GROMACS .gro file of C-alpha atoms in nm:
model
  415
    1UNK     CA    1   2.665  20.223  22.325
    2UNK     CA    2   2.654  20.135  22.727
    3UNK     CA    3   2.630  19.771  22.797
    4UNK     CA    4   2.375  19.712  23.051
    5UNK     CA    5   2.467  19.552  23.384
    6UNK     CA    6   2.341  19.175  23.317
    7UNK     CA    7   2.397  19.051  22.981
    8UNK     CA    8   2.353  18.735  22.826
    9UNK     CA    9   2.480  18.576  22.496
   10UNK     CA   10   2.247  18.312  22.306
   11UNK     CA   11   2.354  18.123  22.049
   12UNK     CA   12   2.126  18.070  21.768
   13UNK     CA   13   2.283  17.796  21.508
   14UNK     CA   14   2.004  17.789  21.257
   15UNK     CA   15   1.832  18.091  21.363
   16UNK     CA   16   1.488  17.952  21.454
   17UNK     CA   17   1.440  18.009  21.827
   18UNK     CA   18   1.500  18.403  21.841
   19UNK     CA   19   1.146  18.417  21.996
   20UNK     CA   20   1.178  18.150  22.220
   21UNK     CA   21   1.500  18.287  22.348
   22UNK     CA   22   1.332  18.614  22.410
   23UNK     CA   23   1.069  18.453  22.600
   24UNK     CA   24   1.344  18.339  22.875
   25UNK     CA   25   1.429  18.691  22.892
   26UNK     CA   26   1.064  18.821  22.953
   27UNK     CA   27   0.998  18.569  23.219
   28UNK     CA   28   1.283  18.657  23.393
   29UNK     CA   29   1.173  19.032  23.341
   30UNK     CA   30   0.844  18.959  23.536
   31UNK     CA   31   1.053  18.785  23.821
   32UNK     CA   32   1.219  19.141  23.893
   33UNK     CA   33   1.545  19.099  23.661
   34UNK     CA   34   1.597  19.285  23.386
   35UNK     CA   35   1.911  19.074  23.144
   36UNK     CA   36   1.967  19.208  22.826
   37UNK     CA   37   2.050  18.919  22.529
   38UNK     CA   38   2.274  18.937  22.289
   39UNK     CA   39   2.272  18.724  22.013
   40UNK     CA   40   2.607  18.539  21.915
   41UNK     CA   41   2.742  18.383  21.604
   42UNK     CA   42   3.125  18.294  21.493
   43UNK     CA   43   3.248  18.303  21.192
   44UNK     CA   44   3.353  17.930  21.193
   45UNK     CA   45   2.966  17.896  21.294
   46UNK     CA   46   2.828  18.070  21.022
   47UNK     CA   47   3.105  17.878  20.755
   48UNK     CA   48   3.007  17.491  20.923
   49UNK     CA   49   2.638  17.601  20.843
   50UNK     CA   50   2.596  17.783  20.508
   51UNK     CA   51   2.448  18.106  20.667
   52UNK     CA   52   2.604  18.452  20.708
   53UNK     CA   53   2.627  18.703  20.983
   54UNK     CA   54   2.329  18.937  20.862
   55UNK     CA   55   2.077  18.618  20.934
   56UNK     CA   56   2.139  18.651  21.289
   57UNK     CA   57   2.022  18.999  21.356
   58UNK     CA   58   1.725  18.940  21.069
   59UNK     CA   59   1.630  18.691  21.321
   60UNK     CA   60   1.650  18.853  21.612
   61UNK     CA   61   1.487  19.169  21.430
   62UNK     CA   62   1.179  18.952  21.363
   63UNK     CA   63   1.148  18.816  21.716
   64UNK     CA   64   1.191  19.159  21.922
   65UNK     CA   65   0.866  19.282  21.669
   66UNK     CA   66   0.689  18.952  21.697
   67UNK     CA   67   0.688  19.015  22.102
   68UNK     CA   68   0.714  19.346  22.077
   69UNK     CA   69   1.018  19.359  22.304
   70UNK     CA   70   1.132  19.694  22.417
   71UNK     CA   71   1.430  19.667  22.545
   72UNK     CA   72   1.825  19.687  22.429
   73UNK     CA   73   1.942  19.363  22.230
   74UNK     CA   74   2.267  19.343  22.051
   75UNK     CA   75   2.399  19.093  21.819
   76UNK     CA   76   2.759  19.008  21.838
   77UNK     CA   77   3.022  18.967  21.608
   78UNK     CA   78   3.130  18.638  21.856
   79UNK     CA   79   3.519  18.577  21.836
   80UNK     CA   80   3.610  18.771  21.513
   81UNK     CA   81   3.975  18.840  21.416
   82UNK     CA   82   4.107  19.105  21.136
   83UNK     CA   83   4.065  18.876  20.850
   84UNK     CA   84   3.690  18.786  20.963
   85UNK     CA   85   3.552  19.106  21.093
   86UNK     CA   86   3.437  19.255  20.724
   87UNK     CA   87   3.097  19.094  20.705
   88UNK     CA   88   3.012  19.152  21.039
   89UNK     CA   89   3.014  19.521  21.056
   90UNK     CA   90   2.689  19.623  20.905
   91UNK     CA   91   2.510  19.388  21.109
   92UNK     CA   92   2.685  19.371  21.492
   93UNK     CA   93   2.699  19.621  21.735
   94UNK     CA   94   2.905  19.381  21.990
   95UNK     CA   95   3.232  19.284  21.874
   96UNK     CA   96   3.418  18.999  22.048
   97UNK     CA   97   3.753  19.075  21.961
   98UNK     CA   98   3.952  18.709  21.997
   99UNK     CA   99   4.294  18.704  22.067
  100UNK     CA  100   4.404  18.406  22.177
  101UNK     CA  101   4.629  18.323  21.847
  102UNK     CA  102   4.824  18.619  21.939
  103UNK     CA  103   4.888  18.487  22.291
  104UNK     CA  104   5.262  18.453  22.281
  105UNK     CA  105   5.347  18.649  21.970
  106UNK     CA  106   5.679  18.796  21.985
  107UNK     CA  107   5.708  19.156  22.053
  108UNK     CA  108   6.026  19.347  22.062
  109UNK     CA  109   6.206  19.411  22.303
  110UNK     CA  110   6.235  19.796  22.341
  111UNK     CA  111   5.806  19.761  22.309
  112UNK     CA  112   5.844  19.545  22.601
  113UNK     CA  113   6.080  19.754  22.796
  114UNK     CA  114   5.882  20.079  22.691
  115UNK     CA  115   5.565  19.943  22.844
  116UNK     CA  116   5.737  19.842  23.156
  117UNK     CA  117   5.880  20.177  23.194
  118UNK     CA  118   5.579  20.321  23.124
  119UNK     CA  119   5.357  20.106  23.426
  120UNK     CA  120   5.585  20.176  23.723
  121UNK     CA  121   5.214  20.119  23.938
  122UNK     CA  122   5.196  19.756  23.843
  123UNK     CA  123   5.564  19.712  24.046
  124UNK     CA  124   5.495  19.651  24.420
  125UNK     CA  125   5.199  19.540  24.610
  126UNK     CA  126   4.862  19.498  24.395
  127UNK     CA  127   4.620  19.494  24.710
  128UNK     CA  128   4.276  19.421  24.559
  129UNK     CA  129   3.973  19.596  24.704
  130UNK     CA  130   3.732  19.408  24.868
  131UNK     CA  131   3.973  19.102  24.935
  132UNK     CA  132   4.227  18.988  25.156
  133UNK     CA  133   4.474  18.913  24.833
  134UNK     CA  134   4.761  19.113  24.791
  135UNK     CA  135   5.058  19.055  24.533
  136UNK     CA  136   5.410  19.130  24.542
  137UNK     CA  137   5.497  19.181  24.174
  138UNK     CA  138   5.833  19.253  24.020
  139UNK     CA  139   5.944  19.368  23.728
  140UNK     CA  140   6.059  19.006  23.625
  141UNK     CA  141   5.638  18.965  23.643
  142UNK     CA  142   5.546  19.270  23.456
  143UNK     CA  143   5.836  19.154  23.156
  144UNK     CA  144   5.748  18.815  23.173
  145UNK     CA  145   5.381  18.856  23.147
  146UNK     CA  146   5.387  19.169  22.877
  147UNK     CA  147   5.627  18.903  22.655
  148UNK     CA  148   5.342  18.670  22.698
  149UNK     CA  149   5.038  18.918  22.612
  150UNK     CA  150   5.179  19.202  22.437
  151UNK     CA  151   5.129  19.109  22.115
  152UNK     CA  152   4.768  18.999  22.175
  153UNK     CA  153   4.699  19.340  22.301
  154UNK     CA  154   4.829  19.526  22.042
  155UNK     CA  155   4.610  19.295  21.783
  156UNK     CA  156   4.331  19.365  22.014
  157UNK     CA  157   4.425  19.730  21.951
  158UNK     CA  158   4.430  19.654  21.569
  159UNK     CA  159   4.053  19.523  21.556
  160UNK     CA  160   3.950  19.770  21.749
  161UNK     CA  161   4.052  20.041  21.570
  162UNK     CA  162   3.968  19.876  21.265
  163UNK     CA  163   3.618  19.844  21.370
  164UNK     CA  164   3.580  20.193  21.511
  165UNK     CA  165   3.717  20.352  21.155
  166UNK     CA  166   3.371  20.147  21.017
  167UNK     CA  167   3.128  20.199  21.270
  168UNK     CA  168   3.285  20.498  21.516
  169UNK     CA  169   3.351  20.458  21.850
  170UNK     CA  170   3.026  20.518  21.949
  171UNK     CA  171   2.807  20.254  21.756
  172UNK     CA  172   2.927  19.964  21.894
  173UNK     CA  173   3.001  19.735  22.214
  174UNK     CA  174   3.368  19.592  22.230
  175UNK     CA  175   3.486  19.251  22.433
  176UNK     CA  176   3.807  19.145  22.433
  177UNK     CA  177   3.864  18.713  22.443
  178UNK     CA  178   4.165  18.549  22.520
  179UNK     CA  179   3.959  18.264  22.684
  180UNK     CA  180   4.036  17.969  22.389
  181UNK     CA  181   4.421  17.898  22.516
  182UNK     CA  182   4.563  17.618  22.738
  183UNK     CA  183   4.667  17.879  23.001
  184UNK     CA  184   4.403  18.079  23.265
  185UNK     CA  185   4.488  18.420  23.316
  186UNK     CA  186   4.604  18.499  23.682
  187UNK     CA  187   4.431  18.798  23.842
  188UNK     CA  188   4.766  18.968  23.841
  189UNK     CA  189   4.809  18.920  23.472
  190UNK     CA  190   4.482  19.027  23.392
  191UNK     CA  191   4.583  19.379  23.605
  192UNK     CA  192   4.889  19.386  23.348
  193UNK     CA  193   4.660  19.254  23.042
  194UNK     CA  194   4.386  19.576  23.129
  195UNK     CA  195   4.699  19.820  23.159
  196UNK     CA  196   4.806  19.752  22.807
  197UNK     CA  197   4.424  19.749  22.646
  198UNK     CA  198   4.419  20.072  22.788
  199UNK     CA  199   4.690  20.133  22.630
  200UNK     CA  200   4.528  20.045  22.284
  201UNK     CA  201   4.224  20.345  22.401
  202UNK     CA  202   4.023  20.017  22.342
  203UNK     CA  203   3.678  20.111  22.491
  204UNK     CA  204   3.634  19.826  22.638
  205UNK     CA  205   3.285  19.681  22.836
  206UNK     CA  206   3.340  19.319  22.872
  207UNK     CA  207   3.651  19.102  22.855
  208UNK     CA  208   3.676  18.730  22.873
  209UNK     CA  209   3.991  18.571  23.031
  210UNK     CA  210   4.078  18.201  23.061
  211UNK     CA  211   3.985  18.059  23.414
  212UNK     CA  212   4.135  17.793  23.598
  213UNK     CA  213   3.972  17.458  23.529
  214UNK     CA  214   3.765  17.328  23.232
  215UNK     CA  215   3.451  17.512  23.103
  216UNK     CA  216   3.383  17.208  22.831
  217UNK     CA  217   3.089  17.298  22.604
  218UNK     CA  218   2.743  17.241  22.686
  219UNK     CA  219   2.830  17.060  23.008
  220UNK     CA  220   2.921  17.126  23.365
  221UNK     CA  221   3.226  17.316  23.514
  222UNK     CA  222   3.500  17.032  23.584
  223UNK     CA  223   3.790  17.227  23.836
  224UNK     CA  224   3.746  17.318  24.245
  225UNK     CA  225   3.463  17.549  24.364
  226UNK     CA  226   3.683  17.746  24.578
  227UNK     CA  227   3.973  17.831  24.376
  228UNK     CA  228   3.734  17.947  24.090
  229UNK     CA  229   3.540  18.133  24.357
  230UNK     CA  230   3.896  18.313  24.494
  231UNK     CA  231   4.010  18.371  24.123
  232UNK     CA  232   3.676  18.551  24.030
  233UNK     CA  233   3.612  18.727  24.332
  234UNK     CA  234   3.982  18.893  24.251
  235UNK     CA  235   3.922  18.920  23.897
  236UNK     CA  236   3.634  19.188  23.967
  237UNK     CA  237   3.867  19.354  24.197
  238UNK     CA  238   4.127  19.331  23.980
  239UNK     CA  239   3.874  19.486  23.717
  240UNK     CA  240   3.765  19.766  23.966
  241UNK     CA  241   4.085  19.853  24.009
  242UNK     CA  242   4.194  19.899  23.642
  243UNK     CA  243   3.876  20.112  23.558
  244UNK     CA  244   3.984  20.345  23.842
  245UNK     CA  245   4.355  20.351  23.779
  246UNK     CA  246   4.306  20.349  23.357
  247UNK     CA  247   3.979  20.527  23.316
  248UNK     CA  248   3.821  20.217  23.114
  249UNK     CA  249   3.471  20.213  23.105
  250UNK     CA  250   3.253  20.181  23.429
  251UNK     CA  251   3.043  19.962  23.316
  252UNK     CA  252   3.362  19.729  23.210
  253UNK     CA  253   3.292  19.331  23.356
  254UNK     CA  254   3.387  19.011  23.310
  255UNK     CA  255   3.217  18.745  23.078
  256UNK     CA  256   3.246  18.408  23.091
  257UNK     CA  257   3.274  18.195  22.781
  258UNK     CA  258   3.176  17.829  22.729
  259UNK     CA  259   2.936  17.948  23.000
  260UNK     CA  260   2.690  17.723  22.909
  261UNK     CA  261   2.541  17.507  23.183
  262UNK     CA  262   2.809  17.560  23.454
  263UNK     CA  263   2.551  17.479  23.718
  264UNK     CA  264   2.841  17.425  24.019
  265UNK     CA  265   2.984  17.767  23.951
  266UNK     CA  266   2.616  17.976  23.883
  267UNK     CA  267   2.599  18.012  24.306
  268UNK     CA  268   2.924  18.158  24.322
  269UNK     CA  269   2.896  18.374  24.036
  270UNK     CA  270   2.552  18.471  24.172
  271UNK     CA  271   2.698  18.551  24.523
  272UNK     CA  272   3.003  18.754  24.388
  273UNK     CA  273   2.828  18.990  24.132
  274UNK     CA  274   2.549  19.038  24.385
  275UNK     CA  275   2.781  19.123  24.719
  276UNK     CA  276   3.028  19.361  24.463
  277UNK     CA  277   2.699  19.516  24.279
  278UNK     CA  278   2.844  19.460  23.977
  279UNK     CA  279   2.706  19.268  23.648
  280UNK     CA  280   2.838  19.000  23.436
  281UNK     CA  281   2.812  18.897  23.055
  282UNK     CA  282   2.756  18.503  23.039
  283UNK     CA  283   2.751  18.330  22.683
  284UNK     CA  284   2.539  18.007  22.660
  285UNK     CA  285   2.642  17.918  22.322
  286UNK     CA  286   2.509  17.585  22.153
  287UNK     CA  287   2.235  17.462  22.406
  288UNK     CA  288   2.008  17.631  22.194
  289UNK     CA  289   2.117  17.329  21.945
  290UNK     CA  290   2.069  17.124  22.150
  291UNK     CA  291   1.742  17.200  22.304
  292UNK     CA  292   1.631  17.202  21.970
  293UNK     CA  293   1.709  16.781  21.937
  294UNK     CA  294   1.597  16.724  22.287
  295UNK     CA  295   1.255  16.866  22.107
  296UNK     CA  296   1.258  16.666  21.786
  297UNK     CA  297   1.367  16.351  22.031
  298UNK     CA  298   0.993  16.439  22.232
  299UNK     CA  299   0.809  16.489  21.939
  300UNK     CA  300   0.867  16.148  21.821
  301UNK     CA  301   0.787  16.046  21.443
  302UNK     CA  302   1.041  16.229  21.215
  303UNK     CA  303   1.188  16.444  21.437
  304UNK     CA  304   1.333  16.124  21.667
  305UNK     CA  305   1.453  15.939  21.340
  306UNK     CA  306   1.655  16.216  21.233
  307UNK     CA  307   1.782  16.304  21.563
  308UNK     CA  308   1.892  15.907  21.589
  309UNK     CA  309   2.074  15.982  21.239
  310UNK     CA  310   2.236  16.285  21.337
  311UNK     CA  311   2.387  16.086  21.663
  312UNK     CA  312   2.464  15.785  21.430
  313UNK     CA  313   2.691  16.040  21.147
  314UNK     CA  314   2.817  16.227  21.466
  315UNK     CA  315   2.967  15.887  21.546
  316UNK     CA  316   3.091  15.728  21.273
  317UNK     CA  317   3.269  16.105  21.213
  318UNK     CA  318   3.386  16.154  21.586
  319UNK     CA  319   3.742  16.264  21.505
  320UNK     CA  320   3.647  16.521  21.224
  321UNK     CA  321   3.344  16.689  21.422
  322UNK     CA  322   3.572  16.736  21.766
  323UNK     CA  323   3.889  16.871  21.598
  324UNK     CA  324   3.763  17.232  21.606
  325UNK     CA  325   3.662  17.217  21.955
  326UNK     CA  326   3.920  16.991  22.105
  327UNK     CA  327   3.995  17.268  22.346
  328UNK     CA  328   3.686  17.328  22.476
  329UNK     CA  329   3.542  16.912  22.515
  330UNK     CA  330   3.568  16.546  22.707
  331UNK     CA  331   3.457  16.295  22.567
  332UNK     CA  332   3.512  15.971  22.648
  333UNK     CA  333   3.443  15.757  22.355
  334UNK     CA  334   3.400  15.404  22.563
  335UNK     CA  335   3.079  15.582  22.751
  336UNK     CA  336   2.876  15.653  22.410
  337UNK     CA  337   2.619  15.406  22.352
  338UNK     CA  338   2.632  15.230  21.992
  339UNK     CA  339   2.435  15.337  21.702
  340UNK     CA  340   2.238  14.985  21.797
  341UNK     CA  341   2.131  15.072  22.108
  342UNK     CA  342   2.000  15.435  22.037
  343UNK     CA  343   1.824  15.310  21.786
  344UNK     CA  344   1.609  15.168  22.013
  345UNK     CA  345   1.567  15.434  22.250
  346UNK     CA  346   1.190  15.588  22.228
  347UNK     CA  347   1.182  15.967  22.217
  348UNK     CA  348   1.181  16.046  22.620
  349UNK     CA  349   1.489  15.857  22.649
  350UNK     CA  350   1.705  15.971  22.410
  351UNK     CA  351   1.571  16.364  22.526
  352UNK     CA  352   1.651  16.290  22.846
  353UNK     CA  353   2.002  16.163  22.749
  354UNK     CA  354   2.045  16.517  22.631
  355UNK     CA  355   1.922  16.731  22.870
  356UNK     CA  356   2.143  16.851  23.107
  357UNK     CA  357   1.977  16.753  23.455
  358UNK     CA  358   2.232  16.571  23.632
  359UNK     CA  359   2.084  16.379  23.854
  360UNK     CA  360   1.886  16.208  23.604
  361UNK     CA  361   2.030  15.876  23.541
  362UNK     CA  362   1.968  15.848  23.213
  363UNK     CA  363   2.182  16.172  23.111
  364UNK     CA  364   2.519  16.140  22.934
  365UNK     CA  365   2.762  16.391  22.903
  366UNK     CA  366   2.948  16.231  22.621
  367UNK     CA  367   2.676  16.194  22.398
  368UNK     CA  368   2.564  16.580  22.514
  369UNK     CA  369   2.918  16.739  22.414
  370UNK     CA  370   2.950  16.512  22.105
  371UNK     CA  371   2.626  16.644  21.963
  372UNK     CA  372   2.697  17.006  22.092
  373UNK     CA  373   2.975  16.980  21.817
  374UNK     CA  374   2.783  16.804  21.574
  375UNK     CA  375   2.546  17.089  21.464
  376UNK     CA  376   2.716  17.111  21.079
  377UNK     CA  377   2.561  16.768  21.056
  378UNK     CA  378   2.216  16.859  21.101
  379UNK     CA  379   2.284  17.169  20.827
  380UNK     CA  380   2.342  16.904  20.605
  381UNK     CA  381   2.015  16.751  20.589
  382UNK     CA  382   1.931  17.056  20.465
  383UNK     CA  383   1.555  17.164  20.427
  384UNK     CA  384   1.457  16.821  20.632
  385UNK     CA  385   1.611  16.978  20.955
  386UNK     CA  386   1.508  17.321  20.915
  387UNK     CA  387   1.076  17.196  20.829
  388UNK     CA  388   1.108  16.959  21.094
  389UNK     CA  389   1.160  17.278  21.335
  390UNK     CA  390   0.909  17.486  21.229
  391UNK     CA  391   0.655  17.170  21.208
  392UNK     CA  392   0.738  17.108  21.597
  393UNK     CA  393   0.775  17.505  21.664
  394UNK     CA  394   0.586  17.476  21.999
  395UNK     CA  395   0.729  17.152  22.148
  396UNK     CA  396   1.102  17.267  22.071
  397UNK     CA  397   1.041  17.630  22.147
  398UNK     CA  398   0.958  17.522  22.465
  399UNK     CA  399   1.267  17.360  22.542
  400UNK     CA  400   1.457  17.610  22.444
  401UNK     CA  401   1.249  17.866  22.685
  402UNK     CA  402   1.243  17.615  22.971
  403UNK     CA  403   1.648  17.569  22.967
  404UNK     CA  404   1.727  17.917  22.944
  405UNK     CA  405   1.504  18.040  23.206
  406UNK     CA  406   1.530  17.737  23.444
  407UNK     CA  407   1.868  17.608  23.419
  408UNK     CA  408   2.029  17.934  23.354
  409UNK     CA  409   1.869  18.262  23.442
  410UNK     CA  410   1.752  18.139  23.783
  411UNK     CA  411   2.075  17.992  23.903
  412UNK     CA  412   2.259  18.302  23.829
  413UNK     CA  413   2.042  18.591  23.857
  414UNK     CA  414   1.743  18.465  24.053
  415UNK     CA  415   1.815  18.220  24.299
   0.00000   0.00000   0.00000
């Protein structure tokens, strides 16, 4: 399998709005860009909600029929490790192969030293094509950073392989995470990161590294313009560089993770892949989710009331719902509104709360990233949540359509 140059993961929680998603993608189609989407679940997604990985592609199966869409689609296996990978592999054909955990592991020391031998190219000057960056690395840099990454490498390896023995080598799509850690990944550790996946004969099309700043869920990029535009302007150099010094796959780019409604970074982004010809793989994760409240919240009636009760849990069980994703949210607690006050709020008001238009004075970001998290709530409502979505199909699916093609596809892709 060849990923295609512009790829986008959609996340899918209660696997509803496969057809809605799609509809972002043909729209976009008719303005002249061709994205492909992949549909992504985790593990820990599929556990917090009851379902299982083989819902996601039935879903997306039904959708590509119902609009008779003719073009590639995958469905990704997002951030699966060794002991999670099993029930994935009859129904994925993109495997995000997380690593982070490993980040750190100790490795031994004649592995280290072998490796370093072994990469007497990353010593010296790493000019990167296309920039006006060049580092002086040492071998202190190459040991440090292969003590540091090794290990996560080698696991990536592991998976990999793992996967390949199921599937074969040729049946599926691999990406390789290390983006859920405290530390980004410097462009001249990713050069040293690529050398040892290579290493691994890890066929690898997409790989997600940590940037600098904060890519929170569901909310805007928090970190300066510039450095992020320097650091990912070299990490496609960096990338070019590895697929021409390692043979990895030409099609090999970056994707960006907790991608999801970085609206200050989409120009850059835009700019970069466009000037270097090059493609991207952007995940947008739980908006979906969330577009789906912003449409119970406009349809009033039943929909609003349990959207209020799913806000009113979410805060009451604050500390338990933001554990898992402490990494990856703000919130500041004195800025949500109490239980009394949204209970007042008609159905406009607490949408607009929601949606992500900043300018809009009546949108939080607290509230937003606390409810991003909050999905397993609405899950256990059980049936309630699930009719009330197919009784407001239109209103929500349109949401869902609007945000991906608007706030998303445009920014990046369009312009």
């Amino acid at each position: 399998m060849h990923l295609e140059k512009l790829s986008f993961g959609v996340g899918d929680r209660f696997a509803h709005q496969a057809a809605a998603q799609l509809r972002a993608f043909e729209q976009a189609s008719e303005l002249g860009v061709d994205i492909v989407p992949v549909w992504n679940k985790s593990n820990r997604e599929h556990q917090f909600v009851g379902s299982n990985p083989q819902s996601v592609r039935t879903a997306a199966q039904h959708a590509v029929e119902e609009r008779g869409w003719k073009k590639s689609w995958y469905v990704d296996a997002d951030h699966i490790q060794l002991s999670t990978v099993d029930p994935f592999l009859d129904c994925s054909d993109f495997f995000t192969i997380d690593v982070a955990d490993f980040i750190g592991t100790p490795v031994a020391k004649d592995q280290i030293d072998q490796f370093v031998d072994a990469h007497g190219e990353l010593i010296g000057e790493l000019r990167l094509p296309g920039t006006q960056t060049c580092y002086k690395v040492d071998r202190d840099f190459v040991t440090r950073v292969a003590r540091q990454y090794l290990g996560a490498c080698k696991a990536a390896g592991e998976i990999y392989r793992y996967i390949a023995n199921a599937k074969g080598e040729d049946h599926f799509i691999a990406e390789v995470s290390m983006d859920e850690t405290d530390s980004p990944q410097m462009p001249a550790e990713l050069m040293v990161i690529l050398a040892a996946l290579a290493d691994e004969k890890i066929r690898l099309q997409t790989i997600a590294p940590k940037f600098t700043g904060r890519f929170n869920k569901g909310v805007d990029y928090v970190g300066q313009i510039d450095h992020f535009e320097r650091e990912f302007n070299e990490d496609l150099a960096v990338i070019s560089e590895a697929v021409r010094r390692y043979g990895l796959p030409e099609n090999l780019k970056l994707s960006v993770h907790s991608g999801s409604d970085k609206f200050s970074i989409y120009p850059v982004i835009r700019k970069a892949i466009k000037d270097k010809g090059v493609g991207i793989h952007l995940k947008t994760a739980g908006t979906t989710w969330l577009e789906e409240l912003i449409g119970l919240s406009e349809a009033g009636g039943d929909g609003l009331e349990l959207a209020k009760e799913i806000y009113a849990y979410s805060l009451e069980h604050l500390d338990e719902l933001c554990s898992p994703y402490a990494s990856v949210i703000d919130i500041d607690c004195s800025a949500l509104p109490s239980v009394e006050e949204v209970t007042q709020w008609d159905g406009p008001h607490l949408a607009a709360t929601l949606r992500h238009i900043p300018d809009d004075p009546r949108f939080n970001a607290n509230v937003r990233q606390l409810l991003h998290v909050a999905f397993k709530v609405a899950a256990q409502s059980g049936d309630r949540y699930l009719d009330l979505l197919k009784a407001n199909r239109e209103i929500v699916g349109e949401q869902v359509t609007r945000n991906l093609l608007e706030r998303h596809m445009k920014p990046l892709f369009i312009g």
